[in-house]
PDB file of C-alpha atoms in Angstrom:
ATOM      1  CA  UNK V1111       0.000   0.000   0.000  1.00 57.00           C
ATOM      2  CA  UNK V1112       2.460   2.488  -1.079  1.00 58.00           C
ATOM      3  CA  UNK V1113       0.295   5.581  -1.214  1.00 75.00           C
ATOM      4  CA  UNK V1114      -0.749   5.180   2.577  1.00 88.00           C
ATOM      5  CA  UNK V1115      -0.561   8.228   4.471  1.00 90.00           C
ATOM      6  CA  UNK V1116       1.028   7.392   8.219  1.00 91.00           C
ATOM      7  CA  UNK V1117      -0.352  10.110  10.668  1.00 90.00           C
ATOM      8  CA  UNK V1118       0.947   9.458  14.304  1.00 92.00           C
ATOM      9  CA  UNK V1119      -2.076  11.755  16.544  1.00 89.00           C
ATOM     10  CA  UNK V1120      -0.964  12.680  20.266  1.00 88.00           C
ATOM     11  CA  UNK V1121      -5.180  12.161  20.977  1.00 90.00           C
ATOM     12  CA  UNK V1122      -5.412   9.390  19.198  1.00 88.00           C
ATOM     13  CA  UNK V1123      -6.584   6.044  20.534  1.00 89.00           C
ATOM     14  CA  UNK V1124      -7.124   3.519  18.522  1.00 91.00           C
ATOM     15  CA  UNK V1125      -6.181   2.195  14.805  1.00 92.00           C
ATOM     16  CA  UNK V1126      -8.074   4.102  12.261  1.00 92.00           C
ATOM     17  CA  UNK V1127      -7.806   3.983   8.063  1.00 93.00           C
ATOM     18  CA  UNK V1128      -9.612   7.182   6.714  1.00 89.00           C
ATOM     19  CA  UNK V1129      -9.881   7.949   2.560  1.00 87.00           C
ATOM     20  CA  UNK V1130      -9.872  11.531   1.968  1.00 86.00           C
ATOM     21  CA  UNK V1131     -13.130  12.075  -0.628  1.00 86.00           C
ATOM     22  CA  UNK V1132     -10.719  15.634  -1.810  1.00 84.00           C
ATOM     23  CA  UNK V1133      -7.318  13.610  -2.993  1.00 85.00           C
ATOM     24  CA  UNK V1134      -8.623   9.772  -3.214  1.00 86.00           C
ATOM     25  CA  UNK V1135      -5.263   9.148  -0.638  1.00 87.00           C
ATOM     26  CA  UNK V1136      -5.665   6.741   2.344  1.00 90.00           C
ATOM     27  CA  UNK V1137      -4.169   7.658   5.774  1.00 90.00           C
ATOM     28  CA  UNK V1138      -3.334   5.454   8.600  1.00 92.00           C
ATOM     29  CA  UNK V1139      -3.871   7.228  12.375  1.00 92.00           C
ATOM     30  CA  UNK V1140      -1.918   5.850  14.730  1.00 91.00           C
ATOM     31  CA  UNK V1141      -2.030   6.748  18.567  1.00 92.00           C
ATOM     32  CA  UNK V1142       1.724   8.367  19.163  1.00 89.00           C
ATOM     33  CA  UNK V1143       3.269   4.945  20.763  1.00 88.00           C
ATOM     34  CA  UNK V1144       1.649   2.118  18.719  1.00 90.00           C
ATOM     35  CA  UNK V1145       3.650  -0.246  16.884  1.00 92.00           C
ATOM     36  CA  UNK V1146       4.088   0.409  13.147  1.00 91.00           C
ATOM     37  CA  UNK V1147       4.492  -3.065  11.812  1.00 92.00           C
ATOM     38  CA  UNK V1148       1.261  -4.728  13.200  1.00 91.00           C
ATOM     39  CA  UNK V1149      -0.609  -1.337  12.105  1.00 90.00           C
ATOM     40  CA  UNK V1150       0.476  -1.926   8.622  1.00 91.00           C
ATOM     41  CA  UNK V1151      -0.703  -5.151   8.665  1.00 91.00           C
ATOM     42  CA  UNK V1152      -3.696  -4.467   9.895  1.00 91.00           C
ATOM     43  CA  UNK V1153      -4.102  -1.506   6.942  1.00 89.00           C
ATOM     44  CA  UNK V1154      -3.139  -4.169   4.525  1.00 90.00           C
ATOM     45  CA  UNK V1155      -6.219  -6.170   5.396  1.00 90.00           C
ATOM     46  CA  UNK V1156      -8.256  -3.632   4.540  1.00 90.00           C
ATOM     47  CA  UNK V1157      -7.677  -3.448   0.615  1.00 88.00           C
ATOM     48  CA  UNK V1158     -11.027  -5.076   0.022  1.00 88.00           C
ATOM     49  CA  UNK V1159     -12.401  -2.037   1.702  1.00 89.00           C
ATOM     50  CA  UNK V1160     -10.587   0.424   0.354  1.00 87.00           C
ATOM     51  CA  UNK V1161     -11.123  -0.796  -2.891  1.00 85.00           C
ATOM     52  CA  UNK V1162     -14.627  -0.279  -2.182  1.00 89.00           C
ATOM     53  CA  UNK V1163     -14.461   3.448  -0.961  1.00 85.00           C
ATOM     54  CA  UNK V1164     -12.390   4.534  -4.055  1.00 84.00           C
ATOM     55  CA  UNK V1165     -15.174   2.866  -6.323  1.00 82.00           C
ATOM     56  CA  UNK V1166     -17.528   5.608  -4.890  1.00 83.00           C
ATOM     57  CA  UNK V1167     -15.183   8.447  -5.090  1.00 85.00           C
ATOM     58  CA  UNK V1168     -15.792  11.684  -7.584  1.00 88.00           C
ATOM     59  CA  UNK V1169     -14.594  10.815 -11.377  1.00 90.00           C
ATOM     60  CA  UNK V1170     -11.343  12.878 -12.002  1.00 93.00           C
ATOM     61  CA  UNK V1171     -13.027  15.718 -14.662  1.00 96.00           C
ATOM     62  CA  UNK V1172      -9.564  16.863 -16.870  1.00 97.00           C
ATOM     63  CA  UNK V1173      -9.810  20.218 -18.999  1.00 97.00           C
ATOM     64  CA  UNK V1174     -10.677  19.374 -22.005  1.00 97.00           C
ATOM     65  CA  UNK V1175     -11.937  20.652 -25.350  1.00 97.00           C
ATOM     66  CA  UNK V1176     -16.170  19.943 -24.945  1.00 97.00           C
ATOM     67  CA  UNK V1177     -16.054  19.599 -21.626  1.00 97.00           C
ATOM     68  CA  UNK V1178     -18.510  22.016 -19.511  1.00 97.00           C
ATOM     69  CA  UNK V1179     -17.466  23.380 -15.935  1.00 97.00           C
ATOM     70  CA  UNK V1180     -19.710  25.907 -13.557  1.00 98.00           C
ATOM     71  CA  UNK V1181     -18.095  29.449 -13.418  1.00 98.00           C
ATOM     72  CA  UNK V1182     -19.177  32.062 -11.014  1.00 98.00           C
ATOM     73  CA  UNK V1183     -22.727  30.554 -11.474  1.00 98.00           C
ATOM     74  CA  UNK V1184     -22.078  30.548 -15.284  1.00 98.00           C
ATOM     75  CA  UNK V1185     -22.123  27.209 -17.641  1.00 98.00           C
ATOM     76  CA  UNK V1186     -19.156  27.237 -19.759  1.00 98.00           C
ATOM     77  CA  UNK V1187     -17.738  24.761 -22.324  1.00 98.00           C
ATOM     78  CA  UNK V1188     -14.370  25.049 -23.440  1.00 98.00           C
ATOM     79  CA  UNK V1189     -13.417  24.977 -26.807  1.00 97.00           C
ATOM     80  CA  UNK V1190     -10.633  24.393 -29.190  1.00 95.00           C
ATOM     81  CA  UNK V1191      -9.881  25.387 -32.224  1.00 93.00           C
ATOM     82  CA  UNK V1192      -6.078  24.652 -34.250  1.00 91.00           C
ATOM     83  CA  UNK V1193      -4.220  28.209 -34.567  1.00 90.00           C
ATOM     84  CA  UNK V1194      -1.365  30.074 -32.176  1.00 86.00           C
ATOM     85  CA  UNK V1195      -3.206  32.048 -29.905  1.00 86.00           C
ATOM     86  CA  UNK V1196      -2.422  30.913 -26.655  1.00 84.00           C
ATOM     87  CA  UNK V1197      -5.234  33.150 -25.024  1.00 90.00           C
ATOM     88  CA  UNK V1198      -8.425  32.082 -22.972  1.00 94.00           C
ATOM     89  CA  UNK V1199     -11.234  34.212 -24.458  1.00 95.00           C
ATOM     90  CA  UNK V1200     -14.294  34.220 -22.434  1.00 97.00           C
ATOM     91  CA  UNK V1201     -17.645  34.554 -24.547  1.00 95.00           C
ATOM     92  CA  UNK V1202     -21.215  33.616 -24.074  1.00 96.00           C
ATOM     93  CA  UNK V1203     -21.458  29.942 -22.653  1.00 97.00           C
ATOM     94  CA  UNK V1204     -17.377  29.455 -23.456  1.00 97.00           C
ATOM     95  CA  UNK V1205     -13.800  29.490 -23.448  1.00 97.00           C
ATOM     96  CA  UNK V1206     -12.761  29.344 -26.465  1.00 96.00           C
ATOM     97  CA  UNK V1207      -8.818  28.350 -27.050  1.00 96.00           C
ATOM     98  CA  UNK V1208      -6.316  27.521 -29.632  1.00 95.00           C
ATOM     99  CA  UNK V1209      -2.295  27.218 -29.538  1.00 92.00           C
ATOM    100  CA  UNK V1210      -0.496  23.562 -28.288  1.00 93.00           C
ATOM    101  CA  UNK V1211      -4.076  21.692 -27.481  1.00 94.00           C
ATOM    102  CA  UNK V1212      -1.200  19.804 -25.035  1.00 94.00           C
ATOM    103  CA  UNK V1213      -1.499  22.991 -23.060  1.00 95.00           C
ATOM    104  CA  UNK V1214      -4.985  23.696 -22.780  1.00 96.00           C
ATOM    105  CA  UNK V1215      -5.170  22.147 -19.217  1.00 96.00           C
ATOM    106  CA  UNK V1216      -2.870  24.566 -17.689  1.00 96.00           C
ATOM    107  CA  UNK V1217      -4.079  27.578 -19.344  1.00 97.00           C
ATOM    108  CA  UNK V1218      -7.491  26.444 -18.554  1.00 97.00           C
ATOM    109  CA  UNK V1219      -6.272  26.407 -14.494  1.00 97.00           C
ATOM    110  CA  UNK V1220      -4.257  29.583 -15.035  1.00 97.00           C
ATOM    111  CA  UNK V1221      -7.635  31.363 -15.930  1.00 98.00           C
ATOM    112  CA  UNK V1222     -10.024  29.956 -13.660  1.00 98.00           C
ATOM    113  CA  UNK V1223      -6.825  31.082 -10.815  1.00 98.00           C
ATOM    114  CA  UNK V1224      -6.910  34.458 -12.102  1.00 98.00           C
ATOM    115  CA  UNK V1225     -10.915  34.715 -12.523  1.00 98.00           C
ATOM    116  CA  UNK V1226     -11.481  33.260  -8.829  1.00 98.00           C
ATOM    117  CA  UNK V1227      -8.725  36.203  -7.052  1.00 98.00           C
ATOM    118  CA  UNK V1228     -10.364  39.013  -8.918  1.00 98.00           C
ATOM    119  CA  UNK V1229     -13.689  37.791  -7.439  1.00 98.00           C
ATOM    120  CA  UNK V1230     -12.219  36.659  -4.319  1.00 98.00           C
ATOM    121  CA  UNK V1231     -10.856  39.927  -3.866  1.00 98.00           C
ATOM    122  CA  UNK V1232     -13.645  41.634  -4.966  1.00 98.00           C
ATOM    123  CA  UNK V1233     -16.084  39.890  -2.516  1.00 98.00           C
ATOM    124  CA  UNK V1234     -13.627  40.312   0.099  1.00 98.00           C
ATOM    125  CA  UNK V1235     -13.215  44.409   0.296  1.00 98.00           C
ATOM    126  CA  UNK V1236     -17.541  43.980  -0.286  1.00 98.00           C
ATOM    127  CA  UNK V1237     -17.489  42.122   2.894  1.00 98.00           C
ATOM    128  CA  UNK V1238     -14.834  43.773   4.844  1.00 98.00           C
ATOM    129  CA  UNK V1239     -16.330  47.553   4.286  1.00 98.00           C
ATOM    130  CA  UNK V1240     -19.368  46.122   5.775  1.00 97.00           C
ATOM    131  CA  UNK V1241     -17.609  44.972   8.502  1.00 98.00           C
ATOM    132  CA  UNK V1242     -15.278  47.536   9.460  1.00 98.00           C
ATOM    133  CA  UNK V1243     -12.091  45.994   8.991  1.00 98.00           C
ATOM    134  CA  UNK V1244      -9.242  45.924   6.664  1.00 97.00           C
ATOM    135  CA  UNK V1245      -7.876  43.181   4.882  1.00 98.00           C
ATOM    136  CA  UNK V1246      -4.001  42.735   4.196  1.00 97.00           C
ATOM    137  CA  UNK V1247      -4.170  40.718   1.169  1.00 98.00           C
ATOM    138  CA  UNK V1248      -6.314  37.926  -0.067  1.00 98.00           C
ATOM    139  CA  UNK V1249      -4.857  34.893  -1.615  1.00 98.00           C
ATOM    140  CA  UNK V1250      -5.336  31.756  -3.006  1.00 98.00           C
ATOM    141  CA  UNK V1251      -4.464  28.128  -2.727  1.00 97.00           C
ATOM    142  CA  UNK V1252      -5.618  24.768  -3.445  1.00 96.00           C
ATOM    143  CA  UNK V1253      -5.410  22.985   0.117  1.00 91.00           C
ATOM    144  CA  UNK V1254      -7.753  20.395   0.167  1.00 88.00           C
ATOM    145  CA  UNK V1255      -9.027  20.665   4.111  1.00 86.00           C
ATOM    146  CA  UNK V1256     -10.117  23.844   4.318  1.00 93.00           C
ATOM    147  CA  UNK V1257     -12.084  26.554   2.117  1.00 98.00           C
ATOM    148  CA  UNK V1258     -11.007  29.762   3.914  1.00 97.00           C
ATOM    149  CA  UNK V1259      -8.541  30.480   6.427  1.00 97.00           C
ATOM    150  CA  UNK V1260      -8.091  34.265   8.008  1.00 97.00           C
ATOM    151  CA  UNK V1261      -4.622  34.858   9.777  1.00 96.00           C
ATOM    152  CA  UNK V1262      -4.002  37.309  12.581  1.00 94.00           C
ATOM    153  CA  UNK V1263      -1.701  39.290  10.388  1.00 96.00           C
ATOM    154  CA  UNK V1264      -5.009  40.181   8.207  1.00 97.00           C
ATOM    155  CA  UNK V1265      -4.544  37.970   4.991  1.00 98.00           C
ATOM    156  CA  UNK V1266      -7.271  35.874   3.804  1.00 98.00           C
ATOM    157  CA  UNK V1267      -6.600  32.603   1.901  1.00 98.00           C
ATOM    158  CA  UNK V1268      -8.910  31.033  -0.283  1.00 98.00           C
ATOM    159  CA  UNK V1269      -9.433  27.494  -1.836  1.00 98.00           C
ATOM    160  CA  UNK V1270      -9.394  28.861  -5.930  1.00 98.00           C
ATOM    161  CA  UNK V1271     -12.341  26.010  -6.502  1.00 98.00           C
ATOM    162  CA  UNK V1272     -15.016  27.935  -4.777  1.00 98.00           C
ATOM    163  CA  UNK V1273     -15.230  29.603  -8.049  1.00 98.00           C
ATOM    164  CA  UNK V1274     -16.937  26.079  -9.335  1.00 98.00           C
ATOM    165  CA  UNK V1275     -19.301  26.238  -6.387  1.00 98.00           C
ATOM    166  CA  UNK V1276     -22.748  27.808  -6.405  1.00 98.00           C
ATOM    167  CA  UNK V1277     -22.068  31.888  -5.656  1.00 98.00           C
ATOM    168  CA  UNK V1278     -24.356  32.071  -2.134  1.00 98.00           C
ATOM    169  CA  UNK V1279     -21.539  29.170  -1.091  1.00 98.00           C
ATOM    170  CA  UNK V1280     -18.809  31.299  -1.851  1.00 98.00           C
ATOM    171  CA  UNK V1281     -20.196  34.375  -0.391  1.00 98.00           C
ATOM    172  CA  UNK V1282     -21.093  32.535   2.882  1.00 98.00           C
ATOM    173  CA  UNK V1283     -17.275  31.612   3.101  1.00 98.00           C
ATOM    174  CA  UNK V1284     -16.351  34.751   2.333  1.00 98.00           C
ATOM    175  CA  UNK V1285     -18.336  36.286   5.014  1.00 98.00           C
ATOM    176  CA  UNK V1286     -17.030  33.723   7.036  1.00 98.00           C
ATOM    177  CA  UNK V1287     -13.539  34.533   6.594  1.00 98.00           C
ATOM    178  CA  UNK V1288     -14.109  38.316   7.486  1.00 98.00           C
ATOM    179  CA  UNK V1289     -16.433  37.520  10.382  1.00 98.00           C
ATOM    180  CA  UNK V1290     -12.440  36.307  11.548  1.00 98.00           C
ATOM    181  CA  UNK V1291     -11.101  39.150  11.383  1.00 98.00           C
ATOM    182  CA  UNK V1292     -13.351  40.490  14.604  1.00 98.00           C
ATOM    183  CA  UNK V1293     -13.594  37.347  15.821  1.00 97.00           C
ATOM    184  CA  UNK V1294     -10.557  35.158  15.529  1.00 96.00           C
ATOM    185  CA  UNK V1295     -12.731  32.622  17.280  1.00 96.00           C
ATOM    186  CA  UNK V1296     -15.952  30.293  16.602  1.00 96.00           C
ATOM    187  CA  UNK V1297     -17.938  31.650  19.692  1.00 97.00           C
ATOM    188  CA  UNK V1298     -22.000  32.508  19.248  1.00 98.00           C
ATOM    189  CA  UNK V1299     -20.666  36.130  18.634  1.00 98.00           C
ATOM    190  CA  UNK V1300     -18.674  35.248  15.589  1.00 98.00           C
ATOM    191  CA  UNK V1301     -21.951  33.222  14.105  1.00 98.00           C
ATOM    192  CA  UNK V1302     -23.812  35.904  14.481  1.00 98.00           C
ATOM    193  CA  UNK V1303     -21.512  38.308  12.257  1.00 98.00           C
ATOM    194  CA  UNK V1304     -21.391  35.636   9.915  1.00 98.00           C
ATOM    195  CA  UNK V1305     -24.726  35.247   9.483  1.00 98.00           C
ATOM    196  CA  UNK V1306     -25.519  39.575   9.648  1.00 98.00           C
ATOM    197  CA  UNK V1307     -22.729  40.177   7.018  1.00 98.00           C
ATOM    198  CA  UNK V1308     -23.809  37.563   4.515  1.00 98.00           C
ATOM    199  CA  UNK V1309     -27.525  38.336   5.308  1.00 97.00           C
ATOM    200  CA  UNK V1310     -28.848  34.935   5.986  1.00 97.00           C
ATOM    201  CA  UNK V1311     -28.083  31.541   7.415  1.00 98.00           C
ATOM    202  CA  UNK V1312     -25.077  30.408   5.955  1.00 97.00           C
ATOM    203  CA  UNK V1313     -25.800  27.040   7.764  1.00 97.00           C
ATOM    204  CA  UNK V1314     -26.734  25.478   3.958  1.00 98.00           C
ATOM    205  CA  UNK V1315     -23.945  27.011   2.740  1.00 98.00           C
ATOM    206  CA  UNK V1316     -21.445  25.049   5.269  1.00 97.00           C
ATOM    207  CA  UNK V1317     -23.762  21.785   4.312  1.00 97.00           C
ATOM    208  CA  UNK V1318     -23.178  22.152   0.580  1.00 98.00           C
ATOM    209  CA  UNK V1319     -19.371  21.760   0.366  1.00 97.00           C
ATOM    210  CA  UNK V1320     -19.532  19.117   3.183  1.00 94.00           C
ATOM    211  CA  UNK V1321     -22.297  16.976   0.696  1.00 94.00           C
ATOM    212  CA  UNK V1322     -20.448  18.498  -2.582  1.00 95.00           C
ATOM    213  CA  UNK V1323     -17.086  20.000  -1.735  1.00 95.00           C
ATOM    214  CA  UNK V1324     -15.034  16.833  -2.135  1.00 93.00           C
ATOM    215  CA  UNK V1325     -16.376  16.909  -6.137  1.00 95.00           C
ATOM    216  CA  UNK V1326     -14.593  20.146  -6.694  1.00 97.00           C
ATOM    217  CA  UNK V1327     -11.553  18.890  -6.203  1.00 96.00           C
ATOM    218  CA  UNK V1328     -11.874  16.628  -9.142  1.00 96.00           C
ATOM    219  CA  UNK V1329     -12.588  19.052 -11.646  1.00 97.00           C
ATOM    220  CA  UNK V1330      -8.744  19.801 -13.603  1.00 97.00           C
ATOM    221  CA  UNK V1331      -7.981  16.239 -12.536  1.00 93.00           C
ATOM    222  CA  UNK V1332      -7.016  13.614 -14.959  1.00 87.00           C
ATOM    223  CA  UNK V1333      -6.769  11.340 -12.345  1.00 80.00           C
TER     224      UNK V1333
END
């Protein structure tokens, strides 16, 4: 099992093989003093099952010409055409491309990176005006356990795929994320600026991308 994960967890009590829905990898939680060799066995065992989970994972979804993605709320399906342009253009319903079709994929990810910042950022200052607070920078990433994270020093990290995700999901992250930066904390207080600076429950938010999160991470993937 040579893509097996080995996690030792100070809190941890017991044996326990996970598969993370995001990245398809398997990780092995050990508590901090338990012997590696029968643990490994034990994983081993559990192939059959394993086997099983993967089967129900997301289908990897790789950029390609015809294929359709969700963009800022918008249905787009890339195209491809032979010439040397190597730019994205953005028109009604598409993304039209030419240039190396071997490179497609990447410029593909470059755009939907550069398209989910601007809106990022965008959504951010939105938010933070209506908080009150400033903002260092916002930035983006592509971790897979976590959407948002707000550091004391003011900048605000994104995941880049909540640009595939319905818009009210973004927005309740983003509100979210600037609800940090008053409260650096998950108390009642911080819910409640959450839910005043986004201007409804974001609880269905939070429920989408735990039933439909993991699916996001597919989309670019070839496997």
């Amino acid at each position: 099992m040579t893509d097996l994960e080995i996690v030792r967890h100070p809190t941890a009590r017991r044996i326990r093989l996970t598969l993370d829905p995001a990245s398809g990898r398997a990780k092995l939680v050990l508590p901090r003093r338990a012997a590696l060799k029968p643990a490994l066995a034990w994983a081993q065992g559990k192939a059959d099952w394993l086997a099983e989970q993967r089967a129900h994972l997301p289908q990897p979804q790789p950029f390609a010409p015809g294929m359709t993605l969700t963009v800022a709320d918008e249905l787009l399906t890339i195209g491809w055409v032979p010439g040397s342009s190597r730019r994205v253009e953005h028109g009604p319903g598409t993304l039209s491309l030419s240039g190396p079709v071997e490179t497609l994929p990447r410029r593909v990810d470059a755009w939907l990176k550069r398209q989910a910042l601007a809106l990022l950022t965008a959504e951010t200052a939105e938010y933070a005006t209506r908080a009150g607070v400033t903002v260092s920078r916002v930035a983006i990433g592509d971790a897979k356990g976590r959407w948002g994270s707000c550091a004391s020093s003011g900048i605000i990290r994104y995941s880049w795929r909540l640009i595939l995700a319905p818009g009210w999901v973004r927005r309740a992250t983003v509100a979210h994320e600037v609800a940090h930066r008053v409260h650096m904390n998950h108390s009642a207080a911080f819910h409640a600026l959450v839910a005043e600076l986004y201007g409804a429950d974001p609880t269905p938010a939070r429920a989408w991308l735990r039933s439909h999160g993991a699916g996001l991470h597919w989309v670019g993937r070839s496997s």
